[in-house]
């Protein structure tokens, strides 16, 4: 994963599609998590808190 580009997308509040290593895909807006190694993803279904290492790839929508 490209950490700097992901952190930039978080700072911009960009809508993202995130594919996790588990095979799940989510669309939403990310923001920094409460823990240093996590982020929060706000989707139309709710708010997810995930560690950064779970991201396989992402793209801006």
PDB file of N, CA and C in Angstrom:
ATOM      1  N   UNK A   1       0.844  -1.181   0.000  1.00  0.00           N
ATOM      2  CA  UNK A   1       0.000   0.000   0.000  1.00  0.00           C
ATOM      3  C   UNK A   1       0.890   1.245   0.000  1.00  0.00           C
ATOM      4  N   UNK A   2       0.433   2.284  -0.623  1.00  0.00           N
ATOM      5  CA  UNK A   2       1.167   3.542  -0.708  1.00  0.00           C
ATOM      6  C   UNK A   2       0.722   4.440   0.444  1.00  0.00           C
ATOM      7  N   UNK A   3       1.466   4.380   1.526  1.00  0.00           N
ATOM      8  CA  UNK A   3       1.082   5.047   2.763  1.00  0.00           C
ATOM      9  C   UNK A   3       0.927   6.553   2.603  1.00  0.00           C
ATOM     10  N   UNK A   4       1.872   7.201   1.944  1.00  0.00           N
ATOM     11  CA  UNK A   4       1.799   8.658   1.811  1.00  0.00           C
ATOM     12  C   UNK A   4       0.572   9.098   1.025  1.00  0.00           C
ATOM     13  N   UNK A   5       0.254   8.386  -0.055  1.00  0.00           N
ATOM     14  CA  UNK A   5      -0.927   8.741  -0.842  1.00  0.00           C
ATOM     15  C   UNK A   5      -2.206   8.496  -0.045  1.00  0.00           C
ATOM     16  N   UNK A   6      -2.222   7.442   0.765  1.00  0.00           N
ATOM     17  CA  UNK A   6      -3.389   7.168   1.589  1.00  0.00           C
ATOM     18  C   UNK A   6      -3.562   8.251   2.648  1.00  0.00           C
ATOM     19  N   UNK A   7      -2.488   8.648   3.297  1.00  0.00           N
ATOM     20  CA  UNK A   7      -2.560   9.709   4.302  1.00  0.00           C
ATOM     21  C   UNK A   7      -2.994  11.033   3.674  1.00  0.00           C
ATOM     22  N   UNK A   8      -2.570  11.294   2.454  1.00  0.00           N
ATOM     23  CA  UNK A   8      -2.990  12.503   1.753  1.00  0.00           C
ATOM     24  C   UNK A   8      -4.490  12.453   1.467  1.00  0.00           C
ATOM     25  N   UNK A   9      -4.988  11.286   1.052  1.00  0.00           N
ATOM     26  CA  UNK A   9      -6.423  11.124   0.782  1.00  0.00           C
ATOM     27  C   UNK A   9      -7.236  11.319   2.060  1.00  0.00           C
ATOM     28  N   UNK A  10      -6.727  10.871   3.190  1.00  0.00           N
ATOM     29  CA  UNK A  10      -7.405  11.085   4.474  1.00  0.00           C
ATOM     30  C   UNK A  10      -7.477  12.576   4.779  1.00  0.00           C
ATOM     31  N   UNK A  11      -6.358  13.266   4.603  1.00  0.00           N
ATOM     32  CA  UNK A  11      -6.310  14.704   4.897  1.00  0.00           C
ATOM     33  C   UNK A  11      -7.261  15.495   3.999  1.00  0.00           C
ATOM     34  N   UNK A  12      -7.435  15.052   2.761  1.00  0.00           N
ATOM     35  CA  UNK A  12      -8.309  15.746   1.814  1.00  0.00           C
ATOM     36  C   UNK A  12      -9.782  15.391   1.993  1.00  0.00           C
ATOM     37  N   UNK A  13     -10.069  14.320   2.713  1.00  0.00           N
ATOM     38  CA  UNK A  13     -11.453  13.889   2.884  1.00  0.00           C
ATOM     39  C   UNK A  13     -12.026  13.288   1.610  1.00  0.00           C
ATOM     40  N   UNK A  14     -11.174  12.653   0.814  1.00  0.00           N
ATOM     41  CA  UNK A  14     -11.551  12.077  -0.473  1.00  0.00           C
ATOM     42  C   UNK A  14     -12.376  10.806  -0.296  1.00  0.00           C
ATOM     43  N   UNK A  15     -13.362  10.608  -1.166  1.00  0.00           N
ATOM     44  CA  UNK A  15     -14.130   9.368  -1.191  1.00  0.00           C
ATOM     45  C   UNK A  15     -13.233   8.271  -1.749  1.00  0.00           C
ATOM     46  N   UNK A  16     -13.109   7.160  -1.003  1.00  0.00           N
ATOM     47  CA  UNK A  16     -12.204   6.082  -1.371  1.00  0.00           C
ATOM     48  C   UNK A  16     -12.924   4.748  -1.487  1.00  0.00           C
ATOM     49  N   UNK A  17     -12.379   3.883  -2.320  1.00  0.00           N
ATOM     50  CA  UNK A  17     -12.779   2.483  -2.349  1.00  0.00           C
ATOM     51  C   UNK A  17     -11.578   1.712  -1.821  1.00  0.00           C
ATOM     52  N   UNK A  18     -11.788   0.992  -0.721  1.00  0.00           N
ATOM     53  CA  UNK A  18     -10.700   0.297  -0.049  1.00  0.00           C
ATOM     54  C   UNK A  18     -10.938  -1.202  -0.135  1.00  0.00           C
ATOM     55  N   UNK A  19      -9.917  -1.926  -0.623  1.00  0.00           N
ATOM     56  CA  UNK A  19      -9.959  -3.377  -0.707  1.00  0.00           C
ATOM     57  C   UNK A  19      -9.044  -3.917   0.393  1.00  0.00           C
ATOM     58  N   UNK A  20      -9.591  -4.704   1.300  1.00  0.00           N
ATOM     59  CA  UNK A  20      -8.825  -5.241   2.423  1.00  0.00           C
ATOM     60  C   UNK A  20      -8.191  -6.579   2.067  1.00  0.00           C
ATOM     61  N   UNK A  21      -7.178  -6.978   2.830  1.00  0.00           N
ATOM     62  CA  UNK A  21      -6.515  -8.251   2.583  1.00  0.00           C
ATOM     63  C   UNK A  21      -7.457  -9.436   2.795  1.00  0.00           C
ATOM     64  N   UNK A  22      -8.532  -9.228   3.532  1.00  0.00           N
ATOM     65  CA  UNK A  22      -9.520 -10.286   3.773  1.00  0.00           C
ATOM     66  C   UNK A  22     -10.441 -10.490   2.568  1.00  0.00           C
ATOM     67  N   UNK A  23     -10.368  -9.577   1.584  1.00  0.00           N
ATOM     68  CA  UNK A  23     -11.193  -9.682   0.392  1.00  0.00           C
ATOM     69  C   UNK A  23     -12.400  -8.757   0.398  1.00  0.00           C
ATOM     70  N   UNK A  24     -12.670  -8.108   1.510  1.00  0.00           N
ATOM     71  CA  UNK A  24     -13.803  -7.183   1.603  1.00  0.00           C
ATOM     72  C   UNK A  24     -13.455  -5.854   0.937  1.00  0.00           C
ATOM     73  N   UNK A  25     -14.468  -5.220   0.361  1.00  0.00           N
ATOM     74  CA  UNK A  25     -14.298  -3.915  -0.264  1.00  0.00           C
ATOM     75  C   UNK A  25     -15.309  -2.944   0.334  1.00  0.00           C
ATOM     76  N   UNK A  26     -14.836  -1.753   0.686  1.00  0.00           N
ATOM     77  CA  UNK A  26     -15.693  -0.723   1.265  1.00  0.00           C
ATOM     78  C   UNK A  26     -15.490   0.584   0.508  1.00  0.00           C
ATOM     79  N   UNK A  27     -16.543   1.395   0.472  1.00  0.00           N
ATOM     80  CA  UNK A  27     -16.476   2.751  -0.083  1.00  0.00           C
ATOM     81  C   UNK A  27     -16.873   3.723   1.004  1.00  0.00           C
ATOM     82  N   UNK A  28     -16.097   4.780   1.136  1.00  0.00           N
ATOM     83  CA  UNK A  28     -16.431   5.778   2.135  1.00  0.00           C
ATOM     84  C   UNK A  28     -15.338   6.821   2.274  1.00  0.00           C
ATOM     85  N   UNK A  29     -15.476   7.614   3.303  1.00  0.00           N
ATOM     86  CA  UNK A  29     -14.527   8.684   3.604  1.00  0.00           C
ATOM     87  C   UNK A  29     -13.759   8.293   4.859  1.00  0.00           C
ATOM     88  N   UNK A  30     -12.447   8.417   4.775  1.00  0.00           N
ATOM     89  CA  UNK A  30     -11.586   8.025   5.890  1.00  0.00           C
ATOM     90  C   UNK A  30     -11.153   9.235   6.705  1.00  0.00           C
ATOM     91  N   UNK A  31     -10.871   8.965   7.967  1.00  0.00           N
ATOM     92  CA  UNK A  31     -10.240   9.966   8.825  1.00  0.00           C
ATOM     93  C   UNK A  31      -9.321   9.240   9.780  1.00  0.00           C
ATOM     94  N   UNK A  32      -8.422   9.973  10.398  1.00  0.00           N
ATOM     95  CA  UNK A  32      -7.471   9.358  11.325  1.00  0.00           C
ATOM     96  C   UNK A  32      -8.217   8.714  12.481  1.00  0.00           C
ATOM     97  N   UNK A  33      -7.716   7.564  12.906  1.00  0.00           N
ATOM     98  CA  UNK A  33      -8.321   6.861  14.021  1.00  0.00           C
ATOM     99  C   UNK A  33      -7.819   7.387  15.353  1.00  0.00           C
ATOM    100  N   UNK A  34      -8.388   6.877  16.407  1.00  0.00           N
ATOM    101  CA  UNK A  34      -7.983   7.288  17.754  1.00  0.00           C
ATOM    102  C   UNK A  34      -6.627   6.697  18.120  1.00  0.00           C
ATOM    103  N   UNK A  35      -6.299   5.543  17.532  1.00  0.00           N
ATOM    104  CA  UNK A  35      -4.998   4.919  17.745  1.00  0.00           C
ATOM    105  C   UNK A  35      -4.078   5.281  16.587  1.00  0.00           C
ATOM    106  N   UNK A  36      -2.778   5.297  16.836  1.00  0.00           N
ATOM    107  CA  UNK A  36      -1.807   5.710  15.813  1.00  0.00           C
ATOM    108  C   UNK A  36      -1.772   4.777  14.614  1.00  0.00           C
ATOM    109  N   UNK A  37      -2.115   3.512  14.799  1.00  0.00           N
ATOM    110  CA  UNK A  37      -2.015   2.539  13.717  1.00  0.00           C
ATOM    111  C   UNK A  37      -3.371   2.199  13.094  1.00  0.00           C
ATOM    112  N   UNK A  38      -4.360   3.082  13.243  1.00  0.00           N
ATOM    113  CA  UNK A  38      -5.688   2.781  12.704  1.00  0.00           C
ATOM    114  C   UNK A  38      -6.314   4.007  12.042  1.00  0.00           C
ATOM    115  N   UNK A  39      -7.372   3.744  11.285  1.00  0.00           N
ATOM    116  CA  UNK A  39      -8.138   4.807  10.646  1.00  0.00           C
ATOM    117  C   UNK A  39      -9.613   4.459  10.757  1.00  0.00           C
ATOM    118  N   UNK A  40     -10.458   5.452  10.583  1.00  0.00           N
ATOM    119  CA  UNK A  40     -11.900   5.240  10.611  1.00  0.00           C
ATOM    120  C   UNK A  40     -12.452   5.460   9.212  1.00  0.00           C
ATOM    121  N   UNK A  41     -13.350   4.588   8.815  1.00  0.00           N
ATOM    122  CA  UNK A  41     -13.965   4.642   7.493  1.00  0.00           C
ATOM    123  C   UNK A  41     -15.466   4.822   7.672  1.00  0.00           C
ATOM    124  N   UNK A  42     -15.970   5.961   7.215  1.00  0.00           N
ATOM    125  CA  UNK A  42     -17.401   6.239   7.304  1.00  0.00           C
ATOM    126  C   UNK A  42     -18.054   5.833   5.982  1.00  0.00           C
ATOM    127  N   UNK A  43     -18.928   4.827   6.059  1.00  0.00           N
ATOM    128  CA  UNK A  43     -19.646   4.343   4.883  1.00  0.00           C
ATOM    129  C   UNK A  43     -21.127   4.660   5.045  1.00  0.00           C
ATOM    130  N   UNK A  44     -21.918   4.297   4.049  1.00  0.00           N
ATOM    131  CA  UNK A  44     -23.359   4.508   4.159  1.00  0.00           C
ATOM    132  C   UNK A  44     -23.990   3.535   5.160  1.00  0.00           C
ATOM    133  N   UNK A  45     -23.240   2.512   5.571  1.00  0.00           N
ATOM    134  CA  UNK A  45     -23.737   1.513   6.526  1.00  0.00           C
ATOM    135  C   UNK A  45     -23.322   1.814   7.962  1.00  0.00           C
ATOM    136  N   UNK A  46     -22.321   2.673   8.142  1.00  0.00           N
ATOM    137  CA  UNK A  46     -21.861   2.976   9.490  1.00  0.00           C
ATOM    138  C   UNK A  46     -20.395   3.370   9.515  1.00  0.00           C
ATOM    139  N   UNK A  47     -19.801   3.303  10.685  1.00  0.00           N
ATOM    140  CA  UNK A  47     -18.420   3.713  10.904  1.00  0.00           C
ATOM    141  C   UNK A  47     -17.587   2.489  11.280  1.00  0.00           C
ATOM    142  N   UNK A  48     -16.508   2.267  10.540  1.00  0.00           N
ATOM    143  CA  UNK A  48     -15.601   1.152  10.807  1.00  0.00           C
ATOM    144  C   UNK A  48     -14.274   1.698  11.294  1.00  0.00           C
ATOM    145  N   UNK A  49     -13.669   1.024  12.247  1.00  0.00           N
ATOM    146  CA  UNK A  49     -12.331   1.364  12.707  1.00  0.00           C
ATOM    147  C   UNK A  49     -11.425   0.196  12.342  1.00  0.00           C
ATOM    148  N   UNK A  50     -10.411   0.474  11.511  1.00  0.00           N
ATOM    149  CA  UNK A  50      -9.560  -0.585  10.980  1.00  0.00           C
ATOM    150  C   UNK A  50      -8.086  -0.221  11.118  1.00  0.00           C
ATOM    151  N   UNK A  51      -7.225  -1.210  11.339  1.00  0.00           N
ATOM    152  CA  UNK A  51      -5.786  -0.930  11.336  1.00  0.00           C
ATOM    153  C   UNK A  51      -5.281  -0.744   9.902  1.00  0.00           C
ATOM    154  N   UNK A  52      -4.249   0.076   9.730  1.00  0.00           N
ATOM    155  CA  UNK A  52      -3.704   0.354   8.399  1.00  0.00           C
ATOM    156  C   UNK A  52      -3.230  -0.904   7.682  1.00  0.00           C
ATOM    157  N   UNK A  53      -2.682  -1.864   8.414  1.00  0.00           N
ATOM    158  CA  UNK A  53      -2.100  -3.041   7.772  1.00  0.00           C
ATOM    159  C   UNK A  53      -3.136  -3.907   7.053  1.00  0.00           C
ATOM    160  N   UNK A  54      -4.431  -3.684   7.285  1.00  0.00           N
ATOM    161  CA  UNK A  54      -5.451  -4.494   6.634  1.00  0.00           C
ATOM    162  C   UNK A  54      -5.736  -4.057   5.194  1.00  0.00           C
ATOM    163  N   UNK A  55      -5.178  -2.920   4.764  1.00  0.00           N
ATOM    164  CA  UNK A  55      -5.447  -2.404   3.421  1.00  0.00           C
ATOM    165  C   UNK A  55      -4.555  -3.113   2.404  1.00  0.00           C
ATOM    166  N   UNK A  56      -5.184  -3.700   1.409  1.00  0.00           N
ATOM    167  CA  UNK A  56      -4.443  -4.307   0.307  1.00  0.00           C
ATOM    168  C   UNK A  56      -4.204  -3.266  -0.784  1.00  0.00           C
ATOM    169  N   UNK A  57      -5.256  -2.535  -1.144  1.00  0.00           N
ATOM    170  CA  UNK A  57      -5.143  -1.450  -2.120  1.00  0.00           C
ATOM    171  C   UNK A  57      -6.332  -0.498  -1.939  1.00  0.00           C
ATOM    172  N   UNK A  58      -6.214   0.674  -2.521  1.00  0.00           N
ATOM    173  CA  UNK A  58      -7.288   1.662  -2.460  1.00  0.00           C
ATOM    174  C   UNK A  58      -7.247   2.510  -3.711  1.00  0.00           C
ATOM    175  N   UNK A  59      -8.361   3.151  -4.007  1.00  0.00           N
ATOM    176  CA  UNK A  59      -8.400   4.103  -5.116  1.00  0.00           C
ATOM    177  C   UNK A  59      -9.369   5.217  -4.781  1.00  0.00           C
ATOM    178  N   UNK A  60      -9.064   6.396  -5.320  1.00  0.00           N
ATOM    179  CA  UNK A  60      -9.948   7.544  -5.149  1.00  0.00           C
ATOM    180  C   UNK A  60     -11.120   7.397  -6.100  1.00  0.00           C
ATOM    181  N   UNK A  61     -12.291   7.770  -5.625  1.00  0.00           N
ATOM    182  CA  UNK A  61     -13.498   7.676  -6.462  1.00  0.00           C
ATOM    183  C   UNK A  61     -13.936   9.087  -6.840  1.00  0.00           C
TER     184      UNK A  61
END
